[in-house]
XYZ file of C-alpha atoms in Angstrom:
708
model
C 12.411 28.961 24.807
C 13.594 28.625 28.145
C 16.582 26.652 28.673
C 15.198 24.151 30.825
C 12.018 22.889 27.883
C 14.419 23.041 25.122
C 17.327 20.681 27.041
C 14.466 18.966 28.459
C 13.108 18.378 24.551
C 16.933 17.443 23.542
C 16.964 15.206 26.593
C 13.816 13.204 25.215
C 14.959 13.223 22.123
C 18.004 11.441 22.780
C 15.955 9.090 24.503
C 13.805 8.658 21.398
C 16.478 7.770 19.585
C 18.847 5.555 21.666
C 15.374 3.595 21.573
C 14.414 3.476 18.150
C 18.170 2.619 17.699
C 18.141 -0.803 19.812
C 14.685 -1.513 17.846
C 15.947 -1.296 14.759
C 18.799 -3.213 15.785
C 16.401 -6.218 17.063
C 14.320 -5.918 13.607
C 17.628 -6.747 11.809
C 18.160 -9.455 14.448
C 15.219 -10.747 13.388
C 14.842 -10.296 10.239
C 18.704 -11.594 9.519
C 16.991 -15.352 12.016
C 14.036 -15.906 9.395
C 15.683 -15.593 5.932
C 18.726 -18.125 7.309
C 15.728 -20.320 8.293
C 14.287 -19.433 4.904
C 17.233 -20.853 3.492
C 18.027 -23.445 4.991
C 14.143 -24.768 5.106
C 14.733 -27.147 1.557
C 17.672 -28.486 3.111
C 18.400 -32.151 4.440
C 20.317 -30.335 7.264
C 16.399 -28.828 7.982
C 14.710 -31.346 7.609
C 16.396 -34.534 9.100
C 18.384 -32.271 12.301
C 16.925 -28.913 12.836
C 13.034 -29.763 12.402
C 12.924 -32.922 14.212
C 14.456 -30.801 17.471
C 11.878 -28.578 17.075
C 8.712 -30.633 16.742
C 10.394 -32.396 19.751
C 10.449 -29.679 21.794
C 6.666 -28.432 20.706
C 5.468 -32.096 21.602
C 2.096 -31.034 23.064
C -1.298 -31.481 23.320
C -2.146 -27.749 22.547
C -1.158 -27.298 19.263
C -0.424 -29.442 16.250
C 3.040 -30.479 16.271
C 3.846 -29.253 12.327
C 1.689 -26.103 13.093
C 2.920 -24.804 16.243
C 6.329 -25.732 14.312
C 5.367 -23.146 11.470
C 3.822 -20.605 13.785
C 6.864 -20.385 15.398
C 9.557 -20.253 12.732
C 7.618 -18.110 9.596
C 4.633 -16.533 11.642
C 6.089 -15.280 15.133
C 8.857 -13.022 13.841
C 7.170 -11.663 11.448
C 4.108 -10.798 13.238
C 6.267 -9.713 16.401
C 8.013 -7.297 13.980
C 4.821 -5.548 12.575
C 3.630 -5.399 16.423
C 7.252 -3.481 17.551
C 6.832 -1.332 14.537
C 4.297 0.462 15.657
C 5.442 1.331 18.617
C 8.231 2.697 16.997
C 6.791 4.491 14.258
C 4.449 5.925 17.040
C 8.161 6.903 19.129
C 8.962 8.716 15.965
C 6.457 11.051 15.736
C 7.446 12.916 18.726
C 11.122 12.477 16.830
C 11.707 15.897 15.122
C 14.196 15.060 12.352
C 13.185 15.445 9.057
C 16.213 17.696 8.528
C 18.638 14.572 9.562
C 21.466 14.459 7.176
C 21.896 12.232 3.824
C 23.744 9.478 3.624
C 25.352 10.013 -0.253
C 26.531 6.700 -0.851
C 22.881 5.090 -0.113
C 20.795 8.051 -1.952
C 23.176 6.758 -4.882
C 21.725 2.730 -4.826
C 18.281 5.168 -4.963
C 18.706 6.035 -9.048
C 17.336 4.291 -11.488
C 18.820 1.042 -13.038
C 15.977 0.101 -15.148
C 13.368 2.773 -16.767
C 10.961 1.226 -19.845
C 11.465 -2.460 -20.100
C 8.391 -4.494 -18.337
C 9.231 -3.997 -14.799
C 8.941 -0.026 -14.782
C 11.132 2.299 -13.111
C 13.651 0.772 -10.916
C 15.642 2.279 -8.893
C 18.989 -0.155 -7.936
C 18.402 -0.903 -4.479
C 14.700 -2.131 -5.678
C 17.060 -3.974 -8.350
C 18.927 -5.510 -5.906
C 16.263 -6.312 -3.965
C 14.461 -7.876 -6.831
C 17.917 -10.329 -7.934
C 18.169 -11.714 -3.918
C 14.682 -12.369 -3.923
C 14.527 -14.395 -7.782
C 17.998 -15.671 -6.118
C 16.438 -17.109 -2.951
C 13.897 -18.782 -5.210
C 16.307 -20.375 -7.999
C 18.227 -21.736 -3.985
C 15.130 -23.353 -2.801
C 13.752 -24.664 -6.381
C 17.842 -26.559 -7.554
C 17.592 -27.510 -3.213
C 14.379 -28.681 -3.656
C 14.951 -30.642 -6.758
C 18.162 -31.741 -6.538
C 17.456 -33.276 -2.828
C 13.714 -35.478 -4.455
C 15.507 -36.208 -7.305
C 18.175 -38.258 -5.882
C 15.682 -40.012 -4.359
C 14.098 -41.666 -7.896
C 15.213 -44.045 -9.063
C 14.208 -46.993 -11.887
C 13.690 -48.944 -8.562
C 11.995 -46.437 -6.714
C 9.396 -45.370 -9.412
C 8.387 -48.976 -10.314
C 6.964 -49.088 -7.413
C 5.127 -47.117 -7.666
C 3.710 -48.235 -11.160
C 5.376 -44.979 -13.121
C 9.151 -44.469 -15.060
C 11.686 -42.000 -13.814
C 10.242 -39.139 -15.750
C 7.090 -39.763 -14.169
C 8.128 -39.313 -10.795
C 10.475 -37.135 -11.565
C 7.439 -34.857 -13.308
C 5.848 -35.480 -9.790
C 8.226 -34.139 -7.774
C 9.061 -31.186 -9.630
C 5.031 -30.437 -9.825
C 5.264 -30.359 -6.483
C 8.022 -28.164 -5.847
C 6.877 -25.268 -8.150
C 4.063 -25.696 -5.772
C 6.254 -25.139 -3.005
C 8.179 -21.943 -4.515
C 4.990 -20.112 -5.421
C 4.526 -20.801 -1.633
C 7.806 -18.007 -0.876
C 6.141 -15.631 -3.364
C 2.577 -16.175 -1.930
C 3.737 -15.410 1.929
C 4.997 -11.799 0.720
C 1.760 -11.408 -1.852
C -0.217 -8.838 0.579
C 2.544 -6.992 2.409
C 2.419 -4.384 -0.250
C -1.301 -4.272 -0.811
C -1.354 -3.484 3.408
C -2.231 -0.041 3.311
C -2.046 0.692 6.884
C 0.935 -1.983 7.741
C 3.756 -0.504 10.236
C 6.076 -3.015 7.640
C 6.058 -0.659 5.422
C 7.419 3.018 6.893
C 9.957 0.659 8.514
C 11.570 0.219 5.406
C 10.625 3.741 3.911
C 7.519 2.728 2.074
C 3.882 3.430 1.203
C 1.611 1.148 0.024
C 0.870 3.110 -3.500
C 4.470 3.097 -4.274
C 4.492 -0.601 -3.448
C 1.986 -1.530 -5.373
C 4.621 -2.757 -8.571
C 5.694 -4.709 -5.721
C 3.035 -6.318 -5.701
C 2.425 -6.632 -9.247
C 5.807 -8.632 -9.157
C 4.896 -11.187 -6.806
C 1.960 -11.950 -8.616
C 3.164 -12.638 -11.772
C 5.591 -15.059 -10.495
C 3.028 -16.545 -7.876
C 0.394 -16.822 -10.249
C 2.906 -18.029 -13.161
C 4.393 -21.037 -10.405
C 1.085 -21.967 -9.553
C -0.259 -22.499 -13.005
C 2.890 -24.354 -14.115
C 2.509 -26.443 -11.409
C -1.171 -27.445 -11.220
C -0.266 -28.024 -15.178
C 2.173 -30.041 -14.201
C -0.016 -32.175 -12.222
C -2.518 -32.782 -15.001
C 0.056 -33.937 -17.095
C 0.765 -36.280 -14.342
C -2.299 -37.678 -13.899
C -3.373 -37.683 -17.451
C 0.073 -39.647 -18.242
C 0.019 -42.245 -15.677
C -4.458 -42.943 -16.202
C -4.877 -41.147 -12.861
C -7.153 -38.134 -13.697
C -9.702 -38.765 -11.831
C -7.121 -37.801 -9.446
C -8.635 -33.901 -10.074
C -11.711 -33.807 -7.932
C -9.927 -35.643 -5.030
C -10.935 -34.162 -1.898
C -9.452 -36.015 0.887
C -10.200 -36.257 4.606
C -6.702 -35.927 5.667
C -4.004 -34.050 3.816
C -4.140 -31.991 0.247
C -7.031 -31.355 -0.907
C -6.998 -31.431 -5.118
C -10.255 -29.629 -5.902
C -9.652 -27.144 -3.274
C -6.783 -26.206 -4.930
C -7.931 -26.191 -8.601
C -10.656 -23.838 -7.011
C -7.826 -21.806 -5.908
C -6.554 -21.500 -9.521
C -8.768 -21.376 -11.305
C -9.912 -17.918 -9.158
C -6.513 -16.666 -9.242
C -6.245 -16.959 -13.068
C -9.398 -15.049 -13.012
C -8.118 -12.000 -10.971
C -4.668 -12.642 -13.071
C -6.115 -11.783 -16.923
C -7.418 -9.295 -15.709
C -4.283 -6.794 -14.444
C -3.021 -7.631 -18.457
C -2.581 -3.804 -18.766
C -4.525 -3.697 -22.039
C -7.217 -4.970 -19.956
C -7.356 -3.040 -16.597
C -7.024 0.221 -18.284
C -9.916 -0.622 -21.491
C -12.514 -2.326 -18.289
C -11.231 -1.032 -15.169
C -14.286 -1.903 -13.541
C -13.651 -5.402 -14.822
C -10.798 -5.064 -13.072
C -11.856 -3.799 -9.541
C -14.598 -6.672 -9.393
C -12.449 -9.717 -10.231
C -9.949 -8.995 -7.505
C -12.709 -9.338 -5.285
C -12.154 -13.278 -5.359
C -9.021 -12.983 -3.792
C -11.352 -14.541 -0.559
C -11.744 -17.190 -3.804
C -8.440 -17.709 -3.889
C -7.118 -17.406 0.303
C -9.977 -19.882 1.318
C -9.511 -23.009 -1.671
C -6.172 -22.533 -0.485
C -5.508 -22.472 2.840
C -8.603 -25.812 2.306
C -5.891 -27.389 -0.417
C -2.865 -27.488 1.736
C -3.968 -27.649 4.901
C -4.017 -24.792 7.652
C -0.491 -26.701 9.047
C 1.195 -25.518 6.126
C -0.175 -22.130 6.398
C 2.208 -20.477 8.443
C 5.225 -19.317 5.635
C 1.744 -17.217 4.276
C 0.399 -15.917 7.296
C 1.843 -13.112 8.601
C 1.627 -11.030 5.266
C -1.950 -12.100 4.993
C -3.038 -11.548 8.715
C -1.977 -8.203 8.855
C -3.801 -7.118 5.440
C -6.914 -8.628 7.602
C -6.815 -7.079 10.558
C -5.853 -3.556 7.658
C -9.318 -4.940 5.686
C -11.433 -4.490 8.721
C -10.333 -1.084 10.686
C -11.041 0.215 6.729
C -14.619 -1.775 6.627
C -15.176 0.190 9.594
C -13.836 3.727 8.577
C -15.950 2.998 5.081
C -18.911 2.925 7.422
C -18.873 6.341 8.330
C -19.990 9.557 5.894
C -17.367 11.743 5.924
C -18.796 15.483 6.247
C -18.385 17.329 2.742
C -17.610 21.003 3.236
C -17.298 22.316 -0.114
C -15.766 21.694 -3.730
C -14.047 23.465 -6.398
C -15.078 22.949 -10.529
C -12.321 23.572 -12.473
C -13.064 24.232 -16.459
C -10.399 21.465 -17.702
C -13.001 19.295 -15.939
C -11.316 18.851 -12.433
C -12.782 18.669 -8.903
C -11.689 19.653 -5.721
C -13.684 18.453 -3.188
C -12.985 19.986 0.157
C -14.138 17.293 3.375
C -13.980 18.294 6.809
C -11.228 16.542 9.589
C -10.795 16.503 13.258
C -8.004 18.292 14.537
C -6.352 15.246 15.991
C -5.357 13.760 12.935
C -2.243 14.302 11.228
C -0.763 13.600 8.031
C 2.815 13.995 5.252
C 2.497 15.686 2.362
C 1.999 12.801 -0.805
C -0.534 10.904 1.033
C -3.501 9.911 -1.152
C -6.867 8.514 0.513
C -9.898 6.504 -1.370
C -13.024 7.695 -2.123
C -16.595 6.282 -2.304
C -19.454 7.994 -3.823
C -22.582 5.083 -2.745
C -24.900 7.250 -5.315
C -22.052 6.069 -7.836
C -20.967 3.113 -6.588
C -21.944 1.493 -4.130
C -18.519 -0.543 -4.457
C -15.759 1.290 -6.116
C -13.285 3.139 -4.262
C -10.568 4.820 -6.346
C -7.610 6.791 -4.704
C -6.714 10.835 -5.243
C -3.683 12.469 -4.056
C -4.158 14.445 -0.893
C -3.534 18.356 -1.470
C -4.130 19.907 2.067
C -1.469 19.900 4.721
C -2.916 19.001 7.766
C -0.893 21.744 9.063
C -1.551 24.775 7.387
C -5.419 23.281 7.382
C -6.021 22.060 10.506
C -9.678 21.286 10.157
C -10.063 20.302 6.554
C -8.762 17.954 3.964
C -8.657 18.580 0.048
C -8.324 15.763 -3.064
C -8.406 16.791 -7.017
C -10.318 14.816 -9.039
C -9.374 14.645 -12.423
C -12.858 13.072 -14.761
C -11.191 10.620 -16.884
C -12.628 7.690 -16.349
C -16.637 7.000 -16.223
C -16.728 7.456 -12.340
C -14.993 10.136 -12.224
C -17.045 11.613 -15.233
C -20.120 10.972 -13.407
C -19.020 12.463 -10.488
C -17.683 15.664 -11.977
C -20.920 15.869 -13.902
C -22.906 16.043 -10.650
C -21.014 18.875 -9.281
C -20.441 21.131 -12.414
C -24.755 20.859 -13.314
C -26.337 24.176 -13.065
C -28.044 23.824 -9.619
C -25.660 22.670 -7.014
C -26.436 19.797 -4.917
C -27.204 20.410 -1.243
C -25.320 17.590 0.435
C -23.403 14.731 -1.705
C -22.837 11.340 0.439
C -18.887 10.252 0.601
C -17.343 7.673 2.743
C -13.965 8.092 3.029
C -10.467 4.885 3.645
C -7.299 6.439 4.665
C -5.640 8.885 4.802
C -2.747 7.030 3.822
C 0.780 9.246 3.655
C 4.887 8.865 3.829
C 5.755 8.934 7.719
C 8.792 10.552 6.934
C 8.673 14.407 5.402
C 11.855 13.336 3.921
C 11.376 16.443 1.201
C 12.850 18.416 3.826
C 16.948 16.701 3.746
C 17.264 18.400 0.069
C 17.647 22.939 -0.433
C 16.035 22.027 -3.534
C 12.552 20.368 -4.533
C 12.410 19.901 -8.872
C 8.583 18.821 -9.430
C 8.161 18.131 -12.614
C 4.679 16.707 -13.486
C 1.899 16.506 -16.308
C -1.548 17.414 -16.430
C -3.047 15.996 -13.107
C 0.010 15.000 -12.062
C 0.338 18.053 -10.565
C -1.875 16.978 -7.740
C 0.905 15.147 -5.764
C 2.932 18.561 -5.211
C 0.220 20.516 -4.277
C 0.741 19.150 -0.598
C 4.182 19.999 -0.705
C 3.946 23.382 -1.436
C 0.795 23.716 0.714
C 3.107 22.474 3.719
C 5.774 24.798 2.453
C 3.800 27.786 3.093
C 3.014 26.768 6.623
C 6.919 26.177 7.485
C 7.412 29.306 5.714
C 4.940 31.655 6.912
C 3.999 30.274 10.384
C 6.999 28.693 12.094
C 9.116 31.207 9.849
C 11.205 28.431 9.421
C 13.824 28.178 5.967
C 11.941 25.485 3.445
C 14.002 24.538 0.583
C 13.178 26.067 -2.610
C 10.853 24.498 -5.006
C 10.419 24.816 -8.979
C 7.725 23.193 -9.922
C 7.620 21.845 -14.383
C 4.138 21.746 -15.356
C 3.241 20.709 -18.861
C -0.317 21.113 -19.754
C -2.523 20.475 -22.719
C -4.376 23.662 -23.025
C -5.443 27.035 -21.512
C -7.939 25.555 -19.606
C -5.740 23.603 -17.698
C -3.532 25.770 -16.229
C -6.433 26.633 -13.532
C -5.109 23.666 -11.942
C -2.734 26.286 -10.514
C -5.493 28.394 -8.420
C -5.546 25.143 -6.109
C -2.143 25.456 -5.130
C -3.955 27.246 -2.431
C -6.615 26.433 -0.245
C -9.954 28.638 -0.696
C -8.899 30.246 2.368
C -5.662 31.211 1.178
C -4.303 34.786 0.482
C -2.026 36.654 -2.055
C 0.684 36.831 0.533
C 0.665 32.873 1.846
C 3.810 32.476 -0.326
C 5.855 35.582 0.415
C 7.892 33.664 2.448
C 8.703 30.574 -0.126
C 10.832 30.774 -2.769
C 8.913 29.039 -5.583
C 9.616 29.248 -9.282
C 6.342 27.612 -11.284
C 7.589 26.749 -15.713
C 3.954 25.965 -16.854
C 3.963 24.844 -20.589
C 0.823 24.431 -22.465
C 1.723 22.372 -25.722
C -1.100 22.637 -27.961
C -1.659 26.380 -28.127
C 0.933 28.260 -29.026
C -1.385 31.282 -27.988
C -3.226 32.082 -24.771
C -7.165 31.007 -25.603
C -9.433 32.728 -22.541
C -12.671 33.372 -24.826
C -13.985 29.358 -23.642
C -12.625 29.257 -20.401
C -15.245 29.510 -17.939
C -14.838 30.145 -13.995
C -13.995 28.476 -11.421
C -17.407 27.495 -9.432
C -17.302 26.640 -5.869
C -19.604 25.186 -4.226
C -20.969 24.880 -0.847
C -22.889 22.392 0.641
C -24.941 21.445 4.123
C -23.410 18.685 5.200
C -26.320 15.892 7.283
C -25.987 16.454 10.817
C -24.915 12.242 11.397
C -22.398 13.538 8.691
C -18.999 13.405 10.845
C -15.414 14.931 9.966
C -13.028 12.513 8.694
C -10.162 10.896 11.739
C -8.161 8.089 12.679
C -10.232 5.250 12.538
C -7.834 4.292 16.064
C -7.506 8.083 17.274
C -4.052 10.186 18.052
C -2.542 6.769 19.346
C -3.343 4.968 16.022
C 0.131 3.427 15.531
C 0.012 2.224 19.501
C -3.692 1.022 18.979
C -2.847 -1.348 16.384
C 0.471 -3.091 17.611
C -2.319 -4.052 20.302
C -4.670 -4.959 18.495
C -2.031 -7.233 15.876
C -0.338 -9.218 19.258
C -3.345 -8.995 21.096
C -5.820 -11.191 18.643
C -2.416 -13.272 17.894
C -2.024 -14.304 21.248
C -6.409 -14.682 22.414
C -5.790 -16.794 18.208
C -3.440 -19.139 20.538
C -5.298 -19.121 23.888
C -8.387 -20.604 21.532
C -6.479 -22.816 19.564
C -5.123 -24.544 22.109
C -8.020 -24.786 23.379
C -9.496 -26.373 20.906
C -6.933 -28.221 19.900
C -6.580 -29.909 23.279
C -10.195 -30.483 24.351
C -12.075 -30.955 21.264
C -9.530 -32.108 17.804
C -7.101 -33.889 20.412
C -9.743 -36.371 21.953
C -10.887 -37.543 18.696
C -7.758 -38.061 16.897
C -6.039 -39.862 19.751
C -9.195 -41.575 21.825
C -10.736 -42.470 19.088
C -11.044 -44.365 15.250
C -11.459 -41.171 13.349
C -8.906 -38.897 12.505
C -9.673 -35.556 12.707
C -10.483 -33.914 9.337
C -7.823 -30.947 7.679
C -10.000 -29.383 6.158
C -12.172 -28.677 9.107
C -9.416 -27.923 10.984
C -8.419 -25.094 8.457
C -11.901 -23.989 8.382
C -11.784 -23.991 12.466
C -8.376 -21.982 12.376
C -9.759 -19.069 10.071
C -12.486 -18.546 12.031
C -10.697 -18.018 15.042
C -8.718 -15.788 13.514
C -11.282 -13.724 12.052
C -13.367 -13.897 15.394
C -9.885 -12.687 17.218
C -8.885 -10.124 14.642
C -13.073 -8.670 14.908
C -12.768 -8.522 18.720
C -10.081 -7.324 19.275
C -10.081 -4.495 16.418
C -13.890 -3.548 17.051
C -12.900 -2.927 21.092
C -10.209 -0.714 19.852
C -12.235 1.072 18.041
C -14.916 1.176 20.688
C -12.627 3.152 22.985
C -11.790 5.445 20.711
C -15.348 5.956 19.602
C -15.546 8.662 21.866
C -13.002 10.677 21.568
C -13.734 10.516 18.036
C -16.731 12.115 19.360
C -15.764 14.891 20.579
C -13.871 15.871 18.468
C -16.645 15.416 16.163
C -18.757 18.155 18.265
C -15.333 20.848 18.097
C -15.368 20.865 14.214
C -18.881 21.063 13.953
C -18.711 24.031 16.448
C -16.077 25.685 14.443
C -18.299 25.240 11.591
C -20.711 27.223 12.944
C -24.428 27.076 11.468
C -24.449 26.196 7.796
C -26.459 27.825 5.640
C -27.938 26.565 2.342
C -26.072 25.837 -0.341
C -24.189 28.161 -2.644
C -22.040 28.656 -5.671
C -20.052 31.661 -6.705
C -18.026 31.938 -9.581
C -14.029 32.990 -9.171
C -12.529 35.320 -11.762
C -9.967 33.862 -13.448
C -8.212 34.109 -17.445
C -5.651 32.686 -19.570
C -2.963 32.742 -16.638
C -2.964 31.541 -12.755
C -4.547 34.251 -10.094
C -2.317 37.128 -9.255
C -1.627 35.703 -6.368
C 0.435 33.389 -8.362
C 1.397 35.302 -11.256
C 4.805 36.640 -10.320
C 6.512 32.876 -9.902
C 4.849 32.202 -12.861
C 6.489 31.347 -16.387
C 3.545 30.892 -19.344
C 5.115 29.048 -22.455
C 3.105 28.282 -25.659
C 2.791 25.073 -28.310
C 5.480 23.238 -26.828
C 7.329 20.800 -24.513
C 10.175 21.560 -21.512
C 13.245 20.468 -22.738
C 13.681 18.916 -19.720
C 17.478 17.405 -20.127
C 18.383 21.113 -20.406
C 16.397 22.181 -17.246
C 16.786 19.523 -15.074
C 21.046 19.561 -15.266
C 20.760 23.105 -15.769
C 20.052 23.476 -11.592
C 23.503 23.568 -9.416
C 23.563 22.194 -5.877
C 24.393 19.904 -3.437
C 21.359 18.710 -2.813
C 18.394 18.005 -5.402
C 14.707 16.167 -5.723
C 13.693 15.863 -8.194
C 9.961 14.178 -8.295
C 8.100 13.151 -11.518
C 4.524 12.060 -11.852
C 2.450 12.665 -14.483
C 1.837 10.219 -17.459
C 4.747 6.910 -18.142
C 6.806 8.772 -20.801
C 7.172 11.879 -18.573
C 8.618 10.128 -15.526
C 10.462 7.662 -18.233
C 12.106 10.439 -19.273
C 12.991 12.117 -16.538
C 14.187 8.835 -14.806
C 16.299 8.580 -17.581
C 18.411 11.979 -16.827
C 18.656 11.471 -13.630
C 20.357 8.174 -14.036
C 22.948 9.567 -16.200
C 26.031 10.331 -15.191
C 26.252 14.065 -15.506
C 23.060 14.076 -12.917
C 24.578 13.148 -9.297
C 23.658 15.878 -8.014
C 19.811 14.991 -8.849
C 18.043 12.425 -6.230
C 14.654 10.757 -7.923
C 11.711 10.118 -6.905
C 8.859 8.388 -9.168
C 5.087 9.441 -8.307
C 2.316 7.322 -9.525
C -0.840 5.247 -9.392
C -0.252 1.641 -10.600
C -3.589 1.104 -10.650
C-alpha cells in the first residue's frame, strides 16, 4: 500500500479515536449527572431547594412547569446520549480496531460468579451493577419512607380521619409506586433492538433479555404491592369506591388498575414453565404492553412520566422502524433441508448491508402466522457472502415444525413469502482479540458459531491475515445431527475454504455407540423462484443507519418540544388561566402521547423514504447479479455418517459418550482464550462453572442463548 495512503488512513483513525474518547468523557459526565439527580430525587434537599429553583427558572407559558422540569432532568440527558451515541457508533464503523489489546483486569470482571441461581449465569460486573441498582431502589424507598413518616403523627392522622398506621400504609403504598417507576424507567432499554445505548456499553439486544426479565419481575412486584396496599387502605378506611375514581385532575385510580391487570397478565405468562409450554400465549399476551403503558400514563399523568419516557420513547422509535422494515417481503433464494429436522434459509441481501458475526434476525412467515416473529442466529458472513444472508432453524416448536414440513415435502414450493426484522449484531468483533476460540455447543446451539467460522475463513483466505485458532466442541444426540457440521460452509463453499484456518472439531454423538448411516437421508437443497416484488434484505435506513437513527431521535424530540410548546401556550394555557375550567390531566396526557407518536412517525417515515431510492438501486444491482431465475428445483447432496470431505481432516467424531469438558477446557494453554457456550441451559452452566474456577484464569467465558 502507498505510504501516503497509509499515513492518511492512520491520521484519520487518530482523529476518530480522539473524537470517540471525547464523546466517552461527555457520556460519562452526563451519566454521572443523571445518577446524581436520581440519588437526590427522594431527599428534602431536592424537594425544598433544587426543584423549586429549577421550576422558577423554567416558569413559562409554553410548558407546564413540572413536566418541563422532568423533561430537562430525566428525559433530555438520556435522549442526548442516545442521539450522540449514534454518531459515536457511526464513526466506530470506520475505525478498524477489532484487535485492540484486552484489559486483563476488566476481563476478570466478566467471569461468571452466579451460575445455577434463579438469575441464570451472572458475571461479576453484572452482579455489581445489579447490587448498585438494588441499592438505588433501597435508598429511594428508605429516604421516601423516612421523609413521609416524619410528617405523620396522631394529630395529622386524626385530621384526615385516620389512624397513624393507616396514614403510614397510604404513604407506603404511594412510595412503592414511586420506586416501581424507577424500574419502569429502565424496562424498555433491553428490548429496544436497534438502540444505540446497548452497543455503547458493549451489549446486544438478545443478550440483554435477561435484564428485561429482572426489571420486569421487580417492576411488577412493586406495582402489585403498590396496588394491594392501596386496596387494603381503601377497605380499612371504608373508601373502596376509590377504586373506580377517575378524577379530571391528578391521579386516576381506575386507569392504574387497568394498567396493573394488563401487567399481571403479561407477568403470569412469563413463568418459565408456562412460557415454554404455551409460547404463543406468552407471545400474544405481551402485546398488552400497549394497554399497560397507555393506562399507566393516564394513571399518573404525563407530567410525572419524564423519568420513564426516554426508554419508552426510544422503544417506540425502534418499534416503528421495525414495522416499516417488516412490511417488505424479502427474497428467499434457497434452502437446505437436513435429515435432523433442521433448515438453512438463504435470503438475498443488498451489498451495502454489513453485520458482524453472532447476530440474529427475526423471521415471519405469513402462511404459518401473520403475527408470530421468531429470532434465529445468522450463520452467514457479510464479507464472505456479500449478497446473501443465512439462518438455521431447528424444528422444535409448533411454528418451526410447520415450516420444516412445508419445505421437506416431496413437492418443493415455488416461493415462500418471508418478512424480516434485523439483522441485529454486536457492534464489534471482540472475539478477534483472542489467540484461541473454544466453542462449546449442544444440538442446534452450534448455529451462532457458524458465522464466526465463516468470518475467520474470509479473514484467512481473502485477506491473508492471521485468524484465531478455532476449537469446536459439539454434542449431538444422534448421527443425523452431524449433518449440521456441513452448514459451516455456504452452498458455494469449496473443500479448500478452511485451508488457512486452524480449525479443530470434536463432535460427540451421545445416544449412539456406533455410526448409523442406513437411515440418514441426504441433504436436500431447494432453489426458489422469488417474486419480482420480493426485495433483498437491506437496512431500513441505508448504509449510514446510525447517522439517520440519531437524526430521527434528535429531530423528532425537538419537533415534539416545539409542538408541545405551541399547544400549551395557545390551547392549554388559556383554558387553565383565563377561565374557571382546569384542563383535564387525562386529555393533557392523550395530547402529549399523540404528539410524540406523530413526531416519531413523521421523522422516521421521512428518513426511510429518503433512503428508499438508494435501497431500490441496490435491489436492482442484486437482481442483475442473480440473473434470470429458472424454475424451482431440488437436488440431493451426498452425506455419510461423518461431516463432508472438506471437514473430515479437521473433525474427530466420538460415539456413545459426552465430552469431558473440564479436562478438555483446562488443558488448553494460552494467555487469551475465549470460551463460548451455546445450547441447553445445563451445558452453559457446566462450562460457566469450569471457567469460573481458579484453575481457569486464562479462560474468558461468554454464554450465548435466547431467553424467549
